[in-house]
XYZ file of C-alpha atoms in Angstrom:
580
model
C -6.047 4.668 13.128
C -9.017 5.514 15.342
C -8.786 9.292 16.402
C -8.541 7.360 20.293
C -5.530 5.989 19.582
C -3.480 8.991 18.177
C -2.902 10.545 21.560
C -0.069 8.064 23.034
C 1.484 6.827 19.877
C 2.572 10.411 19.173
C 3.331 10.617 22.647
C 5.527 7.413 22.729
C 7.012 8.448 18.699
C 8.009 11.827 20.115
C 9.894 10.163 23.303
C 11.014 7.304 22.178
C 12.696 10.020 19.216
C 13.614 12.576 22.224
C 15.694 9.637 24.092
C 17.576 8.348 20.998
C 18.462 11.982 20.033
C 19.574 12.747 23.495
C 21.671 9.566 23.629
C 23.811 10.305 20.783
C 22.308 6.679 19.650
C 21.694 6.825 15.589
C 21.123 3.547 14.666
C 20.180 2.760 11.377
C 17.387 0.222 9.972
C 18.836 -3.026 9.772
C 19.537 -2.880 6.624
C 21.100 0.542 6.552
C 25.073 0.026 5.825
C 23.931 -1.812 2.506
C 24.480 0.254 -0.999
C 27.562 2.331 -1.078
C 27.992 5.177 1.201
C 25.549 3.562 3.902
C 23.162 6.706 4.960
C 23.685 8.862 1.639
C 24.391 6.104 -0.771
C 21.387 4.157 -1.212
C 18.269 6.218 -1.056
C 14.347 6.001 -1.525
C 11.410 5.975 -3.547
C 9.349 6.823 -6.367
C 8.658 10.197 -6.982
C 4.908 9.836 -7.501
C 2.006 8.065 -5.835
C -0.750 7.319 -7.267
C -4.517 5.578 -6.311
C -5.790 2.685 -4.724
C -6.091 -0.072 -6.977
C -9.034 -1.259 -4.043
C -10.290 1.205 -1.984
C -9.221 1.181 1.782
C -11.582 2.281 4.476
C -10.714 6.196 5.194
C -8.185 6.331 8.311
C -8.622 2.987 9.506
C -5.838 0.084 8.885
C -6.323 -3.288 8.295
C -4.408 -3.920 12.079
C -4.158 -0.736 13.733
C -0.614 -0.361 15.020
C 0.141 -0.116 18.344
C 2.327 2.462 19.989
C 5.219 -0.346 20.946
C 5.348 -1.131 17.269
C 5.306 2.712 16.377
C 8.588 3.054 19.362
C 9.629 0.292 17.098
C 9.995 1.710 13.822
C 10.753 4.863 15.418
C 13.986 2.683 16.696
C 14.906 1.484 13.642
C 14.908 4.187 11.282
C 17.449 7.192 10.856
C 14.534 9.612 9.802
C 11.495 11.176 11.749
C 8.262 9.158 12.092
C 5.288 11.543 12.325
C 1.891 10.575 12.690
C -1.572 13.422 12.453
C -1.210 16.103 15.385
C 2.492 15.456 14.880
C 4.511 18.628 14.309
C 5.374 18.280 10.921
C 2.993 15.777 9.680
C 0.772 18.430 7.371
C 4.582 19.630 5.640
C 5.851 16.316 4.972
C 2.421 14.988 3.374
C 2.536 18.097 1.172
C 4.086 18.559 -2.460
C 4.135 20.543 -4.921
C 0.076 19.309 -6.321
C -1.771 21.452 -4.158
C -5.102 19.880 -5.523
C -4.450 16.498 -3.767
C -2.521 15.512 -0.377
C -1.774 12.465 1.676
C -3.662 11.621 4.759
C -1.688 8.713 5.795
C -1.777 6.874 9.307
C 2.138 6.878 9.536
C 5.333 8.546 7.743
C 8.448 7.888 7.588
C 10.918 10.563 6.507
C 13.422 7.977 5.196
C 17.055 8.949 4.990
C 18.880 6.128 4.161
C 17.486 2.439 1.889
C 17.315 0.819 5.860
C 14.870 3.671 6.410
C 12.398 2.033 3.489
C 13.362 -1.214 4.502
C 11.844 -0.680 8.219
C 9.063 1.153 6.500
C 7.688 -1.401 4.518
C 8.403 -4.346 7.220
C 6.371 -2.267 10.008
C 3.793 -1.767 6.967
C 3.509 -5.224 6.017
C 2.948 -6.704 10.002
C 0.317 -3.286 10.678
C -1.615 -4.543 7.344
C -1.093 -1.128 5.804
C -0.384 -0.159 2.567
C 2.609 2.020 1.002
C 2.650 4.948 -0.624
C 5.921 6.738 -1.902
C 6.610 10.761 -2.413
C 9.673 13.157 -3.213
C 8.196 15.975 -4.821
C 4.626 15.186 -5.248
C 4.510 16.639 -8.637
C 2.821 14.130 -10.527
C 0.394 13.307 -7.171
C -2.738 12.032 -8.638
C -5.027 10.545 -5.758
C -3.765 11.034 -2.327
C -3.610 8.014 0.166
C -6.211 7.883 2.824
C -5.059 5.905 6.068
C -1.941 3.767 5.462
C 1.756 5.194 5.659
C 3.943 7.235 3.400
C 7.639 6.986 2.580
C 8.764 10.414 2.237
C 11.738 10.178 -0.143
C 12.726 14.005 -0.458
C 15.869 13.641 2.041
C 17.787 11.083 0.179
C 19.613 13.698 -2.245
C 22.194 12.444 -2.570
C 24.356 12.301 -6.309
C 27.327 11.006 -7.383
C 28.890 11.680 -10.946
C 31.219 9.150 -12.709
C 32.595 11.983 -15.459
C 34.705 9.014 -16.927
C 32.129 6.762 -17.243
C 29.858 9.379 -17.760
C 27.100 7.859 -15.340
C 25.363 9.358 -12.176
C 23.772 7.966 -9.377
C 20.862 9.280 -7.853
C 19.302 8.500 -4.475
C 15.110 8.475 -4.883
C 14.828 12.527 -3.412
C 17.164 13.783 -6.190
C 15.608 16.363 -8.560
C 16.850 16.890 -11.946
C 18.096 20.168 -11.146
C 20.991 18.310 -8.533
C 21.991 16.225 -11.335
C 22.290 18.919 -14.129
C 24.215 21.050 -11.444
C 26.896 17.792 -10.576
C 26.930 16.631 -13.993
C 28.079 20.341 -16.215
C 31.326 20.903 -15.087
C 32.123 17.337 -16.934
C 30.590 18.929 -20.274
C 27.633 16.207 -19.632
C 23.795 16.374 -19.326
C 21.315 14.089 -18.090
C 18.023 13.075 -20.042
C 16.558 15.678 -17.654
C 12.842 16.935 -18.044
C 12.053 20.839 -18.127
C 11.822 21.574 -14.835
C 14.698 20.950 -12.200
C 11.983 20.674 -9.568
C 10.895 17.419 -10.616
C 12.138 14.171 -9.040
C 14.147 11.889 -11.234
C 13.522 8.806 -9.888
C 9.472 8.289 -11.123
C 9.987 10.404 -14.199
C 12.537 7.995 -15.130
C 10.134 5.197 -14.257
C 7.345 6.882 -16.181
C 9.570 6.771 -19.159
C 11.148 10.634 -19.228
C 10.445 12.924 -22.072
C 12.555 15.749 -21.780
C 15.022 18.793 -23.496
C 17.100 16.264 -25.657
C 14.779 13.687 -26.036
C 14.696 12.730 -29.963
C 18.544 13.073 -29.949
C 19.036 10.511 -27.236
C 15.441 8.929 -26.639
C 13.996 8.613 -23.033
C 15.315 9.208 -19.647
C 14.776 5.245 -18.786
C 16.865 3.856 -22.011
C 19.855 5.376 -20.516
C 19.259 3.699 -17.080
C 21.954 1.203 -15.880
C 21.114 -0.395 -12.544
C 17.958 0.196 -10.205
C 17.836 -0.478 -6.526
C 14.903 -2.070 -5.222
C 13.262 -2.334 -1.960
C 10.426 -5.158 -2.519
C 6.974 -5.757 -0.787
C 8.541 -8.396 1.133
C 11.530 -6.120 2.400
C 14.867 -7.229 0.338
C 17.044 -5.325 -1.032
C 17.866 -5.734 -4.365
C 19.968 -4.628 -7.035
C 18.405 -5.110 -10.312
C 20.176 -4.808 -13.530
C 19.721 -6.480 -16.805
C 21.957 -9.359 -16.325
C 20.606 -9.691 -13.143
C 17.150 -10.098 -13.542
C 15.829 -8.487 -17.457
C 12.433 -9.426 -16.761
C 11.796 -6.717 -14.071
C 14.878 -4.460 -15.181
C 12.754 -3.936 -18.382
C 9.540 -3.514 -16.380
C 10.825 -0.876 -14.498
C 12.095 1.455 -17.101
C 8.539 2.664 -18.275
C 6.588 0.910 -16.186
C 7.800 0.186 -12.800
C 5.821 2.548 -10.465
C 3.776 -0.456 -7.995
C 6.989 -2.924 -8.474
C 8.802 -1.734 -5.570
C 10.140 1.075 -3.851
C 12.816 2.319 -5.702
C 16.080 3.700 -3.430
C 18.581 4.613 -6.007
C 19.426 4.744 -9.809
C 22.219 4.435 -12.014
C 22.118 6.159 -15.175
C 24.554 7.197 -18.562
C 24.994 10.614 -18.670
C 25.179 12.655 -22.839
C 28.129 14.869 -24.257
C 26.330 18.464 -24.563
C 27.409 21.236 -22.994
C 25.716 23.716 -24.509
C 22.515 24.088 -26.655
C 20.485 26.436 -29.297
C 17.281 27.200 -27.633
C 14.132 29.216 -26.126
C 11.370 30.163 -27.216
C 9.400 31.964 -30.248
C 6.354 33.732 -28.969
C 3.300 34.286 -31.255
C 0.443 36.734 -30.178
C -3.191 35.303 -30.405
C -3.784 36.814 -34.061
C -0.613 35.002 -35.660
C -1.733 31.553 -33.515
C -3.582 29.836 -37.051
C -0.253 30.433 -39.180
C 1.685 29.047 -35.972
C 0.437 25.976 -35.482
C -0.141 25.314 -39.876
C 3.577 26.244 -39.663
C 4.752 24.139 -36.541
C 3.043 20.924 -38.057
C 4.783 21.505 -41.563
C 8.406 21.976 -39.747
C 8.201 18.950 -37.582
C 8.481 17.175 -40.529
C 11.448 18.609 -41.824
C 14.157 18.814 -38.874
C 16.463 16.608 -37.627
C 16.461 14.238 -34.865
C 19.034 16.977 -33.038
C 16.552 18.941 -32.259
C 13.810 18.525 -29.643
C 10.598 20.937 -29.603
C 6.840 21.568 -28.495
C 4.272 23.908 -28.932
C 1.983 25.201 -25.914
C -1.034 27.814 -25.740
C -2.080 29.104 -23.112
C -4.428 32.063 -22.437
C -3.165 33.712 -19.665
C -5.817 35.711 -17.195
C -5.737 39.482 -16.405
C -4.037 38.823 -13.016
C -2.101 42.068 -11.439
C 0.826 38.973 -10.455
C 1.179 38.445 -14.147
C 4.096 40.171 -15.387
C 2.229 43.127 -17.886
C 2.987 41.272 -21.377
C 1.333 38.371 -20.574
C -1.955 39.394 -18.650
C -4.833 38.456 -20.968
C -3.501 37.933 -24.043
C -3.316 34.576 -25.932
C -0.384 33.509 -26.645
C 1.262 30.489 -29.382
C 4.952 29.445 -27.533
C 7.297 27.134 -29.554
C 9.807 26.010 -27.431
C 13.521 24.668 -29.255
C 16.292 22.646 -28.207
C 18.945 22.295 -31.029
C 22.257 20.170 -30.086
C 23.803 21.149 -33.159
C 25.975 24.740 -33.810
C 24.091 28.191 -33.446
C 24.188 29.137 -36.814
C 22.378 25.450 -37.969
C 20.309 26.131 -35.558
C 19.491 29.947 -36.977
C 18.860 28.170 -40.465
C 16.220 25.409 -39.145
C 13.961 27.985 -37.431
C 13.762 30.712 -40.370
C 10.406 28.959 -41.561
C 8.728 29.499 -37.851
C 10.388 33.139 -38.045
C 8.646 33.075 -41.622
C 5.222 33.185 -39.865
C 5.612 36.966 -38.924
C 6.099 39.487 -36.233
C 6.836 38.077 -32.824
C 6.015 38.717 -29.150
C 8.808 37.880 -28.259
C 12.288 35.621 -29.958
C 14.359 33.955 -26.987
C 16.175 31.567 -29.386
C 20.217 31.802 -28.406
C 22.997 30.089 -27.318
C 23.164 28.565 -23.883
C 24.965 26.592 -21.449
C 23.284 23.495 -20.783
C 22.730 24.357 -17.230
C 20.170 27.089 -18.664
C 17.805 24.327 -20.258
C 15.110 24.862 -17.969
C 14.902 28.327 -19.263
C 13.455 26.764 -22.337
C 9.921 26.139 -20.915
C 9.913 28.423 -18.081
C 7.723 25.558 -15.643
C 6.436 27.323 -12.858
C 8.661 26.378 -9.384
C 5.137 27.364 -7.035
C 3.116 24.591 -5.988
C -0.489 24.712 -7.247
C -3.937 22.719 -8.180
C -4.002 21.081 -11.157
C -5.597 18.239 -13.289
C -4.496 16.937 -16.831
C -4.873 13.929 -19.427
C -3.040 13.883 -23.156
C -2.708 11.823 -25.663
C -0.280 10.089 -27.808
C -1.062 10.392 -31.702
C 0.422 8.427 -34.965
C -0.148 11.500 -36.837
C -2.316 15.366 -36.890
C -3.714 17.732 -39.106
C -3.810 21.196 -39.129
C -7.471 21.309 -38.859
C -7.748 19.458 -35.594
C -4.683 20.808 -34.036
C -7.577 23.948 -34.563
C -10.424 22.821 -33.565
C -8.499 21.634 -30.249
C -7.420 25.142 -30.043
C -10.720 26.506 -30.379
C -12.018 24.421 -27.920
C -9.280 25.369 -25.047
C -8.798 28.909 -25.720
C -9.985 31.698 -24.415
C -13.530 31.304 -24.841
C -12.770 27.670 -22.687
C -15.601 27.554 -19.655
C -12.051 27.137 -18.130
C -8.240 27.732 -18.257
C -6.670 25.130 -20.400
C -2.753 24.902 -21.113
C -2.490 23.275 -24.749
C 1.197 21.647 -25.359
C 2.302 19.578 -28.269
C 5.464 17.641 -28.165
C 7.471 16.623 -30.816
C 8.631 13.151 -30.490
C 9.950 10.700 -32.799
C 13.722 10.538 -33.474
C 15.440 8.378 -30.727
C 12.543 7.587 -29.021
C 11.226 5.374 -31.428
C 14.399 3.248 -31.226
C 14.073 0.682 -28.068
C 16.629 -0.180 -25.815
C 19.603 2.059 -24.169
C 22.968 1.616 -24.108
C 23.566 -1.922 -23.668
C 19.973 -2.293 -25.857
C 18.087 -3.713 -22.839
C 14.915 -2.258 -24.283
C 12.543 -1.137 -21.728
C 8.295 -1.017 -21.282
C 7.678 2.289 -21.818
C 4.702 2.434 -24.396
C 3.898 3.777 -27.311
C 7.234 4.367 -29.261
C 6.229 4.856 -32.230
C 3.495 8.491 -31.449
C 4.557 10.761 -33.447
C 3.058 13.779 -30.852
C 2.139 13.816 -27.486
C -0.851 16.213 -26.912
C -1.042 17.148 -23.370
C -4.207 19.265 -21.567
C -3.637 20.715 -18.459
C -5.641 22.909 -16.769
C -5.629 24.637 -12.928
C -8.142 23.832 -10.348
C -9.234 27.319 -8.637
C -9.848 26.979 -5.087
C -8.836 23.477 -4.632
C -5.945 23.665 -2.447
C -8.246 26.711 0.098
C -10.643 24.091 0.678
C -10.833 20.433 1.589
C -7.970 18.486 -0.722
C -9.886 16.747 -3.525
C -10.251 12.590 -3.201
C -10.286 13.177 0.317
C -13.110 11.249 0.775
C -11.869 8.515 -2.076
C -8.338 7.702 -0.797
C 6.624 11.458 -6.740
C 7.061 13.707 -9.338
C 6.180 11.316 -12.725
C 5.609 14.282 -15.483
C 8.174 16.198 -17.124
C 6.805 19.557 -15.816
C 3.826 21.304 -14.609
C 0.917 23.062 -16.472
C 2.545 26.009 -17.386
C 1.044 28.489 -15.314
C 2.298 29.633 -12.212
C 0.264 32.117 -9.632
C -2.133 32.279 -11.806
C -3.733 28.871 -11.012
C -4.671 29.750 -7.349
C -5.817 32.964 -8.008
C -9.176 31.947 -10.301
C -12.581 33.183 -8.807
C -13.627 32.484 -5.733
C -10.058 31.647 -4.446
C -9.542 30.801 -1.061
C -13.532 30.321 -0.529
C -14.041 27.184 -2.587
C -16.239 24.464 -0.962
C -15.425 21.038 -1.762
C -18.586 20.787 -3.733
C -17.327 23.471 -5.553
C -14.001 21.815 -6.239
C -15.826 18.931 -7.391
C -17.357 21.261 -10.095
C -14.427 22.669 -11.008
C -12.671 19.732 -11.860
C -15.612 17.917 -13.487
C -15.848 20.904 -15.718
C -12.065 20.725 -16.585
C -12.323 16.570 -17.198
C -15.724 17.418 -19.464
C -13.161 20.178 -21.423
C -10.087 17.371 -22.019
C -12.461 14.764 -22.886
C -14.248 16.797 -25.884
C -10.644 18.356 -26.893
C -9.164 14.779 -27.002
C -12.015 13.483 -29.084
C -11.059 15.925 -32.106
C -7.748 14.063 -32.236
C -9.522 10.233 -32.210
C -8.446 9.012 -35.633
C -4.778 9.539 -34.738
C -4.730 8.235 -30.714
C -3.019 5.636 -30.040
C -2.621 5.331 -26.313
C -1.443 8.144 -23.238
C 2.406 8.880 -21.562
C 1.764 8.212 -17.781
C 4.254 10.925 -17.912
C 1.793 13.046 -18.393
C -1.481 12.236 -16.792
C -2.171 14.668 -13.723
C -4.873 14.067 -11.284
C -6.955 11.384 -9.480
C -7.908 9.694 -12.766
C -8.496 6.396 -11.111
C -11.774 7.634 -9.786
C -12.828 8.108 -13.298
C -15.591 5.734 -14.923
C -13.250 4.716 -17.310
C -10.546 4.023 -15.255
C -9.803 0.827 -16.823
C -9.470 2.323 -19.995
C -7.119 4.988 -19.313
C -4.818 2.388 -17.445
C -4.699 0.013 -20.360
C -4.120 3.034 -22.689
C -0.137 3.275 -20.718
C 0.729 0.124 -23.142
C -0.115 -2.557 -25.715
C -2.339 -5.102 -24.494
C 0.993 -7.853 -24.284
C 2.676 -5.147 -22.501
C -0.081 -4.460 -20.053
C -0.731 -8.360 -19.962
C 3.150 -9.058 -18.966
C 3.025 -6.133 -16.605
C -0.085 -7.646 -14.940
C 1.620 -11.160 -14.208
C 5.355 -9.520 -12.482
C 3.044 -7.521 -10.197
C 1.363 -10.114 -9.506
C 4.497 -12.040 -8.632
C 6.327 -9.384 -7.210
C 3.704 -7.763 -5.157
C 0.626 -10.316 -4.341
C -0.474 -8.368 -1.980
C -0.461 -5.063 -3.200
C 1.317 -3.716 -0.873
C 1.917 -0.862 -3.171
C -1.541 -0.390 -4.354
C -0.950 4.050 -4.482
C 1.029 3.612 -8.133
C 0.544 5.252 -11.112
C -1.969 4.679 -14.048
C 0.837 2.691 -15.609
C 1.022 0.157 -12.892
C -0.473 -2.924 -13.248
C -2.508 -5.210 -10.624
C -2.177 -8.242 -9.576
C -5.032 -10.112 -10.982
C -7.447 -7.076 -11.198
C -7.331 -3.638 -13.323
C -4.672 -1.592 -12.810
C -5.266 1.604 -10.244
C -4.876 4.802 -12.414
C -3.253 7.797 -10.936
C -0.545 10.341 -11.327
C 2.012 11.971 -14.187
C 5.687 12.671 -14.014
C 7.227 15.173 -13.729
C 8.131 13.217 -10.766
């Protein structure tokens, strides 16, 4: 939009919104009664935009709209459409990424499916692309110009205890679902932080507390509804159409806008779990000890291994400030006293910080990891490996530990178990890549100053990860906080990419691709972009990808999807992580 025309479309939004209001006159989009429930059954939206697969000239649409087509939408749809000078444009293009944040042309706070329905029609006759956010966890590269669908008021859940499904609307967080879901005895195939959306973590894939007893979050996934780039409504399940059911469970961010998902729920009620803490002098033996171990336990039990050197920060609670510290995190479906015998050999490593392991309700998983709930800057990359040796699980260490020329949280996932098995229930096997890893080795570090300055990618342009870096305060709070320049964002970040990248090269002879899961930050501004989009999946994969895009989205409408969406007929745009 040109800054001329702001003036009366926000006038004519904020009366046309004023007269409807006054009226008592709600209608909904015309496609609003559809789904079941009408406003809070069918909902909205991936969790996690991503970048521009082209660039798209900074503020400026392709055919600015017009304040009778803004009255329009504004007529049309249940939820608020703001546009910039708006009150309550800046908190509804914010989530939880601090380093990176929409500047779109137009949002729509959808409420209902008919709310993304007359989103993506008024988008389609403006010429503007779509971009999609809940929680903005995994928010890679912010839009620039074009409109957002803000998903983060369609929360609504329903439990089926004796079918043991739920159904999520696109703003539900996994914390909802664990909530609605434990007084059955049932869990879903959450991630570790109940902050994070469900709906593009699940599309990402989903690595989470249970996930080598009962694989990832998308294999349990029963039915997905769709709002396409031409504006339909569908319902897509894998007798309905198996082509794009199985794209979208692991690789269905830039497909569609998804308004609702179906899903099995699991039988646990209760787990063995927490954490065993190693100080920074016991950290060799740890991770020797961790590697050995995860090849002896069963598929019942889910773990990872993260360290992080925490700063000398007064908002640090006292045991953590400076030290360095190895954290083995353990989720055990099996009885308390199993779970006592598989961890004696970690115990076996020596004295402890701290020992957290116990019984808990389900409810408590996200005790496990302790993800921080603040929103903060961050960037990340990871990558998926066959195998590892002690000896570069070290030299990684070495490399991002304290003596890093910046703050870098290390975490190793265990996979393996049910995730190497494809398919769900009904074994309609979905895309997500890279089934076979045997570890996931993840790199996240904080960006100091980014979010006190100008948002990084301003100039350049839903919650996919499983959880944020690890650190909570402590990643706004790095010097020069609250005084950083862009330019000195720009540093900071290409200091933190120039850390990953030598870190990830000491695990080479064992990489086999990346999780989209968990890639955080605007990575499709990277020179190898390419590469890091093609790394989501085999080359078929990527290939077959490629050609439903193509035919479900020629235009690229949704061109802000994640780095494992696929392009029509070009390379795919790379972008954001999951924790949705």
């Amino acid at each position: 939009m040109e800054s001329n025309d702001r003036t009366p479309r926000t006038r004519q939004t904020r009366h046309t919104r004023h007269t409807r209001q006054a009226s008592g006159a709600r209608p909904g989009g015309p496609d609003s009664p559809a789904g079941p429930g009408g406003r809070t059954g069918v909902t909205t939206a991936p969790a996690t935009p991503a970048t521009p697969t082209t660039p798209t000239t900074p503020n400026t649409p392709a055919t600015p709209a017009t304040p009778a087509a803004l009255a329009e939408l504004v007529r049309q749809t249940r939820g608020p459409v703001l546009v910039p000078g708006d009150a309550g444009y800046d908190a509804e293009r914010s989530g939880f990424q601090l380093a990176y944040r929409h500047r779109p042309d137009v949002i729509v706070g959808a409420e209902c499916a008919g709310d993304v329905v007359a989103a993506v029609r008024f988008a389609r006759a403006q010429g503007l692309p779509v971009a999609v956010q809940a929680t903005g966890h995994g928010l890679s590269a912010a839009t620039d110009g074009g409109l957002l669908i803000s998903t983060r008021r369609m929360s609504g859940v329903r439990v089926d205890a004796a079918a043991r499904t739920a159904r999520a609307e696109a703003g539900v967080v996994w914390g909802q679902v664990v909530e609605a879901a434990a007084p059955y005895g049932l869990a879903p195939l959450n991630g570790s932080s109940p902050g994070v959306g469900v709906i593009s973590y699940t599309l990402g894939g989903g690595v989470g507390v249970l996930a080598r007893t009962y694989g990832f979050a998308a294999d349990q996934v029963r039915s997905v509804d769709l709002v396409t780039a031409d504006a339909r409504q569908l319902h897509v399940t894998a007798d309905s159409d198996p082509e794009l059911f199985r794209a979208l469970l692991g690789g269905g961010h830039g497909l569609g806008v998804v308004t609702a998902m179906e899903f099995g729920l699991v039988p646990v009620a209760r787990l063995y779990g927490g954490q065993l803490v190693f100080g920074g002098e016991r950290i060799d033996e740890a991770l020797a000890a961790y590697l050995r171990w995860t090849g002896t336990v069963p598929d019942e039990l889910t773990s990872s291994l993260a360290l992080i050197a925490y700063p000398d920060l007064p908002q640090l609670p006292e045991p953590l400030r400076g030290r360095y510290l190895a954290q083995i995190r353990i989720a055990y479906t099996g009885s308390a006293e199993e779970g006592e015998r598989l961890v004696a050999p970690l115990r076996a490593v020596g004295p402890r910080v701290s020992d957290e392991l116990r019984e808990m309700p389900y409810a408590d998983s996200h005790t496990i990891h302790r993800d921080p709930s603040d929103p903060h800057a961050y960037d990340g990359d990871n990558a998926l490996l066959s195998g590892l040796d002690a000896a570069a699980l070290l030299r990684v260490a070495a490399l991002t530990g304290p003596d890093a020329p910046t703050m870098c949280v290390l975490q190793l996932n265990h996979l393996g178990g049910a995730m190497a098995k494809r398919g769900g229930p009904e074994e309609a096997a979905g895309s997500v890549g890279h089934r076979d890893a045997r570890f996931a080795l993840r790199l996240l570090s904080p960006l100091p100053g980014a979010e006190a300055g100008e948002d990084l990618g301003a100039e350049t342009g839903d919650d996919l990860g499983d959880g944020g870096p690890g650190f909570g305060e402590a990643a706004s709070d790095g010097p020069g906080s609250g005084e950083a320049s862009a330019e000195g964002s720009d540093a900071a970040l290409a200091t933190v990419r120039a850390l990953h990248a030598e870190a990830l090269a000491a695990v080479a002879p064992w990489r086999i691709g990346r999780s989209v899961n968990f890639l955080f930050g605007s990575h499709g501004e990277r020179p190898d972009a390419a590469e890091v989009a093609r790394s989501v999946h085999d080359a078929d994969e990527h290939r077959r990808l490629a050609g439903l895009k193509a035919h479900h989205d020629p235009e690229n409408v949704f061109r802000f999807h994640p780095s494992g969406a696929a392009a029509a007929d070009r390379t795919p745009a790379v972008g954001t992580a999951v924790r949705g």
